[in-house]
């Protein structure tokens, strides 16, 4: 008899998702889906609000990455008031970048230490009661303490710039509204109250050393698990194609590294992308128009960014990027290497924060510029999880008439579905019994993308994920629900 | 002059966008101008593992949160003893687990209490219900007249 396997909720992800695996009467996988079951409608209810409210409203999409939405919306609203990113004052640009690097740093630390490390440290088949951050804290307290303080450092940067760790406010149309004082800045340099930025760099290098050592011992798993071809998309620096998180051109490659989107201005994104839909998920499926739905989808996030960039401007992260390329190839399609790439970005963010904290422009009073009003604005940044697009149109009464958000996790929708199918086909298909470890492998594959399902569906409330096995008649034969 | 100033943290948990779930934050809002230098305030949507590090820096910690139980006086204060609890998400830790982690990782054991304030409405809405406002008032009176008074006169 055929079966359906259900994982509900998927855990250690940001949001509520569900996995179903359909088996035939030989226990062979027929198909597998990653369903996103939240719905929110943010793009709709923001219509009619004055444009200057957008950066404050849209950050309520999420409690994990509100800064990313705040900044992407802020960049779009700058254009409504007539300013492109380079038109802002240098201090405003640098303060926004400092905020952004603080956000990516804390978000990546949260993901690696809190969500991903339990799988690496304890294994797929460890008791779920132990396989979580509390277990990590108990068995690896030194590692946990560093993870906590790295996350705290990024959060304190956010608090300094935006006033609060979650849902603070920094951007104003044409700049930022608050300067940074010398005393506030020095707190991150002197190491008295918090470990200093130099310590953050040192710890970032240490955790990369841990990952490289882990790779040496577990290369078969890290290299082979959920390795499948995909496109890769992200921003790169306009001048040299290097890694860029705040403002750049959009570049995409196919699975072999051939350019499929050639450094286009980010504001032209709509000319190149469509968003597909499926009946079984609220999450859309973006793809490149000229390639089509079947092959035009891309991964986004740390792995994609490290894949597509020509280099990294900070020396320690660049050294790590080169080692990463040597280990994984020029274009790397190995899902589990996303964790490694994420750690390279942690180091990059730490180095960039040091540069900015030591730059006196961030304590300047030159914070806001003015321009000539426009009716449309597009803000694209690289959020922790990948390319984040905010697009607004406004009428002559300053009201938002149209809002389009393409969130990082939405770009990764097809990639996560492929990851689920990979695990179903390679680890579950044909097995006489579905074990806890097999089920967790599905979650491990999804978790590598650090999906933020609340953002992606723009949802509210509890955020669990579920997995179910369904037979050929539609009966649920096995199910995992977590609440 | 005191040789050592006891460090006290009031940690309000909740969400002011969900009616009475904002009781913890409302408590802090009401207290902030009345507190002496020993006290710090922190607002949280939910408790996370890093809060173990936070409370390790204090001598006394009060976790203040809305409560579903309807207490006779509208509030209830009790010691918060360390306990490892399990839930599907470690994004939302029980205060007792935060105390447990503080003790286990940082070898610190502040005096910890939970102050629950009875709420009745938790839908999406800004503003606290009339019943919860009355409960909040009782809790504030209690805190000011006992805990705060004790601290100031110690």
mmCIF file of N, CA and C in Angstrom, chain A residues 307-356:
data_model
loop_
_atom_site.group_PDB
_atom_site.id
_atom_site.type_symbol
_atom_site.label_atom_id
_atom_site.label_comp_id
_atom_site.label_asym_id
_atom_site.label_seq_id
_atom_site.Cartn_x
_atom_site.Cartn_y
_atom_site.Cartn_z
ATOM 1 N N UNK A 307 29.282 31.972 -4.200
ATOM 2 C CA UNK A 307 29.474 31.405 -5.536
ATOM 3 C C UNK A 307 29.643 32.471 -6.613
ATOM 4 N N UNK A 308 28.777 33.464 -6.609
ATOM 5 C CA UNK A 308 28.727 34.384 -7.761
ATOM 6 C C UNK A 308 29.730 35.526 -7.684
ATOM 7 N N UNK A 309 30.251 35.841 -6.511
ATOM 8 C CA UNK A 309 31.094 37.033 -6.399
ATOM 9 C C UNK A 309 32.506 36.762 -6.926
ATOM 10 N N UNK A 310 33.157 37.854 -7.367
ATOM 11 C CA UNK A 310 34.545 37.734 -7.851
ATOM 12 C C UNK A 310 35.559 37.718 -6.717
ATOM 13 N N UNK A 311 35.147 38.137 -5.540
ATOM 14 C CA UNK A 311 36.059 38.199 -4.407
ATOM 15 C C UNK A 311 35.381 38.873 -3.234
ATOM 16 N N UNK A 312 36.103 38.980 -2.132
ATOM 17 C CA UNK A 312 35.599 39.658 -0.935
ATOM 18 C C UNK A 312 36.622 40.709 -0.534
ATOM 19 N N UNK A 313 36.140 41.905 -0.210
ATOM 20 C CA UNK A 313 37.071 43.021 -0.002
ATOM 21 C C UNK A 313 37.851 42.954 1.309
ATOM 22 N N UNK A 314 37.395 42.171 2.271
ATOM 23 C CA UNK A 314 38.129 42.113 3.543
ATOM 24 C C UNK A 314 39.102 40.932 3.516
ATOM 25 N N UNK A 315 40.302 41.105 4.060
ATOM 26 C CA UNK A 315 41.359 40.110 3.825
ATOM 27 C C UNK A 315 41.103 38.732 4.424
ATOM 28 N N UNK A 316 40.597 38.676 5.650
ATOM 29 C CA UNK A 316 40.420 37.362 6.278
ATOM 30 C C UNK A 316 39.293 36.572 5.604
ATOM 31 N N UNK A 317 38.208 37.261 5.302
ATOM 32 C CA UNK A 317 37.098 36.575 4.625
ATOM 33 C C UNK A 317 37.504 36.154 3.216
ATOM 34 N N UNK A 318 38.305 36.953 2.549
ATOM 35 C CA UNK A 318 38.752 36.588 1.201
ATOM 36 C C UNK A 318 39.622 35.324 1.249
ATOM 37 N N UNK A 319 40.488 35.261 2.251
ATOM 38 C CA UNK A 319 41.318 34.051 2.408
ATOM 39 C C UNK A 319 40.421 32.815 2.596
ATOM 40 N N UNK A 320 39.383 32.983 3.398
ATOM 41 C CA UNK A 320 38.468 31.862 3.645
ATOM 42 C C UNK A 320 37.687 31.515 2.382
ATOM 43 N N UNK A 321 37.305 32.533 1.597
ATOM 44 C CA UNK A 321 36.577 32.274 0.342
ATOM 45 C C UNK A 321 37.420 31.421 -0.591
ATOM 46 N N UNK A 322 38.712 31.732 -0.670
ATOM 47 C CA UNK A 322 39.593 30.976 -1.569
ATOM 48 C C UNK A 322 39.693 29.517 -1.108
ATOM 49 N N UNK A 323 39.820 29.314 0.193
ATOM 50 C CA UNK A 323 39.859 27.935 0.718
ATOM 51 C C UNK A 323 38.550 27.197 0.424
ATOM 52 N N UNK A 324 37.451 27.939 0.557
ATOM 53 C CA UNK A 324 36.115 27.368 0.299
ATOM 54 C C UNK A 324 36.011 26.926 -1.158
ATOM 55 N N UNK A 325 36.518 27.756 -2.049
ATOM 56 C CA UNK A 325 36.471 27.419 -3.485
ATOM 57 C C UNK A 325 37.324 26.180 -3.769
ATOM 58 N N UNK A 326 38.454 26.101 -3.105
ATOM 59 C CA UNK A 326 39.327 24.948 -3.321
ATOM 60 C C UNK A 326 38.649 23.657 -2.860
ATOM 61 N N UNK A 327 37.884 23.768 -1.794
ATOM 62 C CA UNK A 327 37.227 22.575 -1.251
ATOM 63 C C UNK A 327 35.972 22.199 -2.024
ATOM 64 N N UNK A 328 35.234 23.204 -2.512
ATOM 65 C CA UNK A 328 33.910 22.924 -3.075
ATOM 66 C C UNK A 328 33.778 23.145 -4.556
ATOM 67 N N UNK A 329 34.825 23.653 -5.195
ATOM 68 C CA UNK A 329 34.737 23.942 -6.627
ATOM 69 C C UNK A 329 34.333 25.381 -6.872
ATOM 70 N N UNK A 330 34.506 25.817 -8.130
ATOM 71 C CA UNK A 330 34.249 27.217 -8.439
ATOM 72 C C UNK A 330 32.780 27.560 -8.230
ATOM 73 N N UNK A 331 31.902 26.692 -8.711
ATOM 74 C CA UNK A 331 30.479 26.848 -8.400
ATOM 75 C C UNK A 331 30.079 25.647 -7.565
ATOM 76 N N UNK A 332 29.547 25.951 -6.411
ATOM 77 C CA UNK A 332 29.317 24.929 -5.397
ATOM 78 C C UNK A 332 27.809 24.732 -5.237
ATOM 79 N N UNK A 333 27.327 23.523 -5.506
ATOM 80 C CA UNK A 333 25.891 23.224 -5.380
ATOM 81 C C UNK A 333 25.581 22.345 -4.170
ATOM 82 N N UNK A 334 26.538 22.281 -3.246
ATOM 83 C CA UNK A 334 26.400 21.394 -2.092
ATOM 84 C C UNK A 334 25.629 22.124 -0.984
ATOM 85 N N UNK A 335 24.420 21.677 -0.746
ATOM 86 C CA UNK A 335 23.532 22.385 0.185
ATOM 87 C C UNK A 335 24.174 22.608 1.548
ATOM 88 N N UNK A 336 24.855 21.588 2.075
ATOM 89 C CA UNK A 336 25.399 21.719 3.421
ATOM 90 C C UNK A 336 26.578 22.690 3.491
ATOM 91 N N UNK A 337 27.159 23.018 2.344
ATOM 92 C CA UNK A 337 28.221 24.024 2.354
ATOM 93 C C UNK A 337 27.659 25.432 2.594
ATOM 94 N N UNK A 338 26.327 25.534 2.564
ATOM 95 C CA UNK A 338 25.703 26.828 2.888
ATOM 96 C C UNK A 338 26.113 27.267 4.295
ATOM 97 N N UNK A 339 26.228 26.296 5.220
ATOM 98 C CA UNK A 339 26.647 26.645 6.589
ATOM 99 C C UNK A 339 28.053 27.246 6.580
ATOM 100 N N UNK A 340 28.915 26.648 5.799
ATOM 101 C CA UNK A 340 30.302 27.111 5.700
ATOM 102 C C UNK A 340 30.333 28.536 5.103
ATOM 103 N N UNK A 341 29.589 28.708 4.021
ATOM 104 C CA UNK A 341 29.535 30.044 3.386
ATOM 105 C C UNK A 341 28.975 31.080 4.364
ATOM 106 N N UNK A 342 28.002 30.645 5.160
ATOM 107 C CA UNK A 342 27.403 31.566 6.148
ATOM 108 C C UNK A 342 28.469 32.045 7.139
ATOM 109 N N UNK A 343 29.354 31.135 7.522
ATOM 110 C CA UNK A 343 30.404 31.513 8.477
ATOM 111 C C UNK A 343 31.426 32.450 7.833
ATOM 112 N N UNK A 344 31.677 32.271 6.542
ATOM 113 C CA UNK A 344 32.562 33.231 5.839
ATOM 114 C C UNK A 344 31.928 34.619 5.878
ATOM 115 N N UNK A 345 30.624 34.659 5.708
ATOM 116 C CA UNK A 345 29.943 35.959 5.762
ATOM 117 C C UNK A 345 29.940 36.542 7.173
ATOM 118 N N UNK A 346 29.886 35.699 8.181
ATOM 119 C CA UNK A 346 29.995 36.206 9.558
ATOM 120 C C UNK A 346 31.326 36.946 9.716
ATOM 121 N N UNK A 347 32.388 36.333 9.215
ATOM 122 C CA UNK A 347 33.710 36.952 9.320
ATOM 123 C C UNK A 347 33.762 38.247 8.508
ATOM 124 N N UNK A 348 33.202 38.207 7.311
ATOM 125 C CA UNK A 348 33.150 39.415 6.469
ATOM 126 C C UNK A 348 32.417 40.546 7.199
ATOM 127 N N UNK A 349 31.285 40.221 7.789
ATOM 128 C CA UNK A 349 30.510 41.252 8.509
ATOM 129 C C UNK A 349 31.322 41.809 9.680
ATOM 130 N N UNK A 350 32.015 40.942 10.392
ATOM 131 C CA UNK A 350 32.817 41.403 11.533
ATOM 132 C C UNK A 350 33.922 42.357 11.046
ATOM 133 N N UNK A 351 34.583 41.980 9.971
ATOM 134 C CA UNK A 351 35.642 42.859 9.445
ATOM 135 C C UNK A 351 35.070 44.188 8.962
ATOM 136 N N UNK A 352 33.914 44.133 8.304
ATOM 137 C CA UNK A 352 33.298 45.368 7.811
ATOM 138 C C UNK A 352 32.822 46.249 8.973
ATOM 139 N N UNK A 353 32.305 45.620 10.021
ATOM 140 C CA UNK A 353 31.883 46.413 11.189
ATOM 141 C C UNK A 353 33.077 47.120 11.804
ATOM 142 N N UNK A 354 34.206 46.426 11.860
ATOM 143 C CA UNK A 354 35.407 47.066 12.420
ATOM 144 C C UNK A 354 35.789 48.295 11.577
ATOM 145 N N UNK A 355 35.795 48.118 10.258
ATOM 146 C CA UNK A 355 36.129 49.244 9.376
ATOM 147 C C UNK A 355 35.200 50.430 9.624
ATOM 148 N N UNK A 356 33.918 50.136 9.746
ATOM 149 C CA UNK A 356 32.943 51.222 9.899
ATOM 150 C C UNK A 356 33.009 51.847 11.293
#
